[in-house]
JSON list of C-alpha atoms in Angstrom, two decimals:
[
{"chain": "A", "resi": 1, "resn": "UNK", "atom": "CA", "xyz": [-51.87, -58.91, -18.26]},
{"chain": "A", "resi": 2, "resn": "UNK", "atom": "CA", "xyz": [-49.66, -57.48, -20.51]},
{"chain": "A", "resi": 3, "resn": "UNK", "atom": "CA", "xyz": [-48.55, -59.41, -23.43]},
{"chain": "A", "resi": 4, "resn": "UNK", "atom": "CA", "xyz": [-44.96, -60.03, -21.95]},
{"chain": "A", "resi": 5, "resn": "UNK", "atom": "CA", "xyz": [-46.34, -61.73, -19.24]},
{"chain": "A", "resi": 6, "resn": "UNK", "atom": "CA", "xyz": [-47.60, -64.40, -21.30]},
{"chain": "A", "resi": 7, "resn": "UNK", "atom": "CA", "xyz": [-44.11, -64.62, -23.13]},
{"chain": "A", "resi": 8, "resn": "UNK", "atom": "CA", "xyz": [-41.85, -64.36, -19.82]},
{"chain": "A", "resi": 9, "resn": "UNK", "atom": "CA", "xyz": [-44.30, -67.01, -18.06]},
{"chain": "A", "resi": 10, "resn": "UNK", "atom": "CA", "xyz": [-43.16, -69.82, -20.11]},
{"chain": "A", "resi": 11, "resn": "UNK", "atom": "CA", "xyz": [-39.55, -68.93, -20.47]},
{"chain": "A", "resi": 12, "resn": "UNK", "atom": "CA", "xyz": [-36.65, -70.64, -19.21]},
{"chain": "A", "resi": 13, "resn": "UNK", "atom": "CA", "xyz": [-33.97, -67.92, -20.45]},
{"chain": "A", "resi": 14, "resn": "UNK", "atom": "CA", "xyz": [-35.26, -64.33, -19.47]},
{"chain": "A", "resi": 15, "resn": "UNK", "atom": "CA", "xyz": [-36.29, -63.69, -16.31]},
{"chain": "A", "resi": 16, "resn": "UNK", "atom": "CA", "xyz": [-38.19, -60.31, -15.85]},
{"chain": "A", "resi": 17, "resn": "UNK", "atom": "CA", "xyz": [-36.68, -57.94, -13.31]},
{"chain": "A", "resi": 18, "resn": "UNK", "atom": "CA", "xyz": [-38.42, -54.73, -14.07]},
{"chain": "A", "resi": 19, "resn": "UNK", "atom": "CA", "xyz": [-41.14, -53.12, -16.36]},
{"chain": "A", "resi": 20, "resn": "UNK", "atom": "CA", "xyz": [-41.10, -49.84, -17.62]},
{"chain": "A", "resi": 21, "resn": "UNK", "atom": "CA", "xyz": [-44.48, -47.96, -19.39]},
{"chain": "A", "resi": 22, "resn": "UNK", "atom": "CA", "xyz": [-44.19, -44.64, -21.43]},
{"chain": "A", "resi": 23, "resn": "UNK", "atom": "CA", "xyz": [-47.59, -43.77, -23.14]},
{"chain": "A", "resi": 24, "resn": "UNK", "atom": "CA", "xyz": [-48.75, -46.92, -24.96]},
{"chain": "A", "resi": 25, "resn": "UNK", "atom": "CA", "xyz": [-44.78, -48.51, -25.19]},
{"chain": "A", "resi": 26, "resn": "UNK", "atom": "CA", "xyz": [-43.66, -51.17, -22.22]},
{"chain": "A", "resi": 27, "resn": "UNK", "atom": "CA", "xyz": [-40.03, -52.44, -22.11]},
{"chain": "A", "resi": 28, "resn": "UNK", "atom": "CA", "xyz": [-38.92, -55.23, -19.84]},
{"chain": "A", "resi": 29, "resn": "UNK", "atom": "CA", "xyz": [-35.62, -55.76, -18.31]},
{"chain": "A", "resi": 30, "resn": "UNK", "atom": "CA", "xyz": [-35.00, -59.14, -17.88]},
{"chain": "A", "resi": 31, "resn": "UNK", "atom": "CA", "xyz": [-32.14, -61.27, -16.52]},
{"chain": "A", "resi": 32, "resn": "UNK", "atom": "CA", "xyz": [-30.69, -63.63, -19.32]},
{"chain": "A", "resi": 33, "resn": "UNK", "atom": "CA", "xyz": [-29.72, -67.16, -18.85]},
{"chain": "A", "resi": 34, "resn": "UNK", "atom": "CA", "xyz": [-29.04, -68.88, -15.97]},
{"chain": "A", "resi": 35, "resn": "UNK", "atom": "CA", "xyz": [-30.91, -67.97, -12.39]},
{"chain": "A", "resi": 36, "resn": "UNK", "atom": "CA", "xyz": [-27.52, -66.56, -10.78]},
{"chain": "A", "resi": 37, "resn": "UNK", "atom": "CA", "xyz": [-26.65, -64.65, -14.41]},
{"chain": "A", "resi": 38, "resn": "UNK", "atom": "CA", "xyz": [-25.85, -61.03, -14.26]},
{"chain": "A", "resi": 39, "resn": "UNK", "atom": "CA", "xyz": [-26.27, -60.33, -18.12]},
{"chain": "A", "resi": 40, "resn": "UNK", "atom": "CA", "xyz": [-29.48, -58.43, -18.69]},
{"chain": "A", "resi": 41, "resn": "UNK", "atom": "CA", "xyz": [-31.46, -57.41, -22.06]},
{"chain": "A", "resi": 42, "resn": "UNK", "atom": "CA", "xyz": [-33.96, -54.89, -22.59]},
{"chain": "A", "resi": 43, "resn": "UNK", "atom": "CA", "xyz": [-36.90, -56.38, -24.20]},
{"chain": "A", "resi": 44, "resn": "UNK", "atom": "CA", "xyz": [-40.50, -55.71, -25.94]},
{"chain": "A", "resi": 45, "resn": "UNK", "atom": "CA", "xyz": [-43.81, -57.52, -24.62]},
{"chain": "A", "resi": 46, "resn": "UNK", "atom": "CA", "xyz": [-43.16, -59.68, -27.57]},
{"chain": "A", "resi": 47, "resn": "UNK", "atom": "CA", "xyz": [-39.66, -61.19, -26.25]},
{"chain": "A", "resi": 48, "resn": "UNK", "atom": "CA", "xyz": [-37.67, -58.98, -29.16]},
{"chain": "A", "resi": 49, "resn": "UNK", "atom": "CA", "xyz": [-34.52, -57.17, -27.99]},
{"chain": "A", "resi": 50, "resn": "UNK", "atom": "CA", "xyz": [-35.88, -53.28, -27.83]},
{"chain": "A", "resi": 51, "resn": "UNK", "atom": "CA", "xyz": [-32.36, -52.42, -29.69]},
{"chain": "A", "resi": 52, "resn": "UNK", "atom": "CA", "xyz": [-29.73, -54.16, -31.12]},
{"chain": "A", "resi": 53, "resn": "UNK", "atom": "CA", "xyz": [-27.46, -54.28, -27.98]},
{"chain": "A", "resi": 54, "resn": "UNK", "atom": "CA", "xyz": [-25.64, -57.58, -26.71]},
{"chain": "A", "resi": 55, "resn": "UNK", "atom": "CA", "xyz": [-26.63, -58.97, -23.49]},
{"chain": "A", "resi": 56, "resn": "UNK", "atom": "CA", "xyz": [-25.80, -56.22, -20.96]},
{"chain": "A", "resi": 57, "resn": "UNK", "atom": "CA", "xyz": [-22.80, -56.91, -18.34]},
{"chain": "A", "resi": 58, "resn": "UNK", "atom": "CA", "xyz": [-24.54, -54.97, -15.41]},
{"chain": "A", "resi": 59, "resn": "UNK", "atom": "CA", "xyz": [-27.79, -52.92, -14.39]},
{"chain": "A", "resi": 60, "resn": "UNK", "atom": "CA", "xyz": [-25.50, -49.88, -14.70]},
{"chain": "A", "resi": 61, "resn": "UNK", "atom": "CA", "xyz": [-25.25, -50.74, -18.47]},
{"chain": "A", "resi": 62, "resn": "UNK", "atom": "CA", "xyz": [-29.07, -51.19, -18.58]},
{"chain": "A", "resi": 63, "resn": "UNK", "atom": "CA", "xyz": [-29.23, -47.80, -17.21]},
{"chain": "A", "resi": 64, "resn": "UNK", "atom": "CA", "xyz": [-27.04, -46.26, -19.84]},
{"chain": "A", "resi": 65, "resn": "UNK", "atom": "CA", "xyz": [-28.72, -47.81, -22.50]},
{"chain": "A", "resi": 66, "resn": "UNK", "atom": "CA", "xyz": [-32.35, -46.34, -21.45]},
{"chain": "A", "resi": 67, "resn": "UNK", "atom": "CA", "xyz": [-30.66, -42.94, -21.12]},
{"chain": "A", "resi": 68, "resn": "UNK", "atom": "CA", "xyz": [-29.55, -43.31, -24.69]},
{"chain": "A", "resi": 69, "resn": "UNK", "atom": "CA", "xyz": [-32.75, -44.29, -25.74]},
{"chain": "A", "resi": 70, "resn": "UNK", "atom": "CA", "xyz": [-34.21, -41.30, -23.95]},
{"chain": "A", "resi": 71, "resn": "UNK", "atom": "CA", "xyz": [-36.08, -43.77, -21.35]},
{"chain": "A", "resi": 72, "resn": "UNK", "atom": "CA", "xyz": [-34.32, -41.88, -18.56]},
{"chain": "A", "resi": 73, "resn": "UNK", "atom": "CA", "xyz": [-37.65, -39.94, -17.52]},
{"chain": "A", "resi": 74, "resn": "UNK", "atom": "CA", "xyz": [-39.48, -43.57, -16.70]},
{"chain": "A", "resi": 75, "resn": "UNK", "atom": "CA", "xyz": [-39.71, -44.88, -13.04]},
{"chain": "A", "resi": 76, "resn": "UNK", "atom": "CA", "xyz": [-38.93, -48.87, -13.36]},
{"chain": "A", "resi": 77, "resn": "UNK", "atom": "CA", "xyz": [-41.80, -51.05, -11.61]},
{"chain": "A", "resi": 78, "resn": "UNK", "atom": "CA", "xyz": [-40.63, -54.10, -9.93]},
{"chain": "A", "resi": 79, "resn": "UNK", "atom": "CA", "xyz": [-41.88, -57.50, -12.03]},
{"chain": "A", "resi": 80, "resn": "UNK", "atom": "CA", "xyz": [-42.06, -59.88, -8.90]},
{"chain": "A", "resi": 81, "resn": "UNK", "atom": "CA", "xyz": [-41.61, -59.73, -5.05]},
{"chain": "A", "resi": 82, "resn": "UNK", "atom": "CA", "xyz": [-37.76, -58.94, -5.54]},
{"chain": "A", "resi": 83, "resn": "UNK", "atom": "CA", "xyz": [-37.78, -54.99, -5.99]},
{"chain": "A", "resi": 84, "resn": "UNK", "atom": "CA", "xyz": [-33.96, -54.82, -5.89]},
{"chain": "A", "resi": 85, "resn": "UNK", "atom": "CA", "xyz": [-33.17, -54.51, -9.59]},
{"chain": "A", "resi": 86, "resn": "UNK", "atom": "CA", "xyz": [-35.69, -52.26, -10.36]},
{"chain": "A", "resi": 87, "resn": "UNK", "atom": "CA", "xyz": [-34.74, -50.11, -6.99]},
{"chain": "A", "resi": 88, "resn": "UNK", "atom": "CA", "xyz": [-31.37, -49.79, -8.37]},
{"chain": "A", "resi": 89, "resn": "UNK", "atom": "CA", "xyz": [-32.27, -49.23, -11.84]},
{"chain": "A", "resi": 90, "resn": "UNK", "atom": "CA", "xyz": [-34.59, -46.02, -10.63]},
{"chain": "A", "resi": 91, "resn": "UNK", "atom": "CA", "xyz": [-31.56, -44.86, -8.53]},
{"chain": "A", "resi": 92, "resn": "UNK", "atom": "CA", "xyz": [-29.18, -45.02, -11.49]},
{"chain": "A", "resi": 93, "resn": "UNK", "atom": "CA", "xyz": [-31.53, -43.23, -13.94]},
{"chain": "A", "resi": 94, "resn": "UNK", "atom": "CA", "xyz": [-31.95, -40.31, -11.36]},
{"chain": "A", "resi": 95, "resn": "UNK", "atom": "CA", "xyz": [-28.17, -40.13, -10.34]},
{"chain": "A", "resi": 96, "resn": "UNK", "atom": "CA", "xyz": [-27.48, -39.19, -13.91]},
{"chain": "A", "resi": 97, "resn": "UNK", "atom": "CA", "xyz": [-30.32, -37.02, -14.99]}
]
């Protein structure tokens, strides 16, 4: 279990949808707010924002933020059974490489 799993398990605000691993670093892409929210944040395993961004409005915005911080070479992994966001993010990162 990564340290992020304990944080997200008790959260009603953040729903993790993708995980990125690079060396010893881990980032989570999480849906922010209510279940149907279309806003996302990129978080560390402790639940802190990875960078000082406001919530991002789309998966495409997440892709651009990851590229800006040189995480575009990392393949996103789905966090739960719903693989849609992780697959969409992986396609966006490959298309822009």
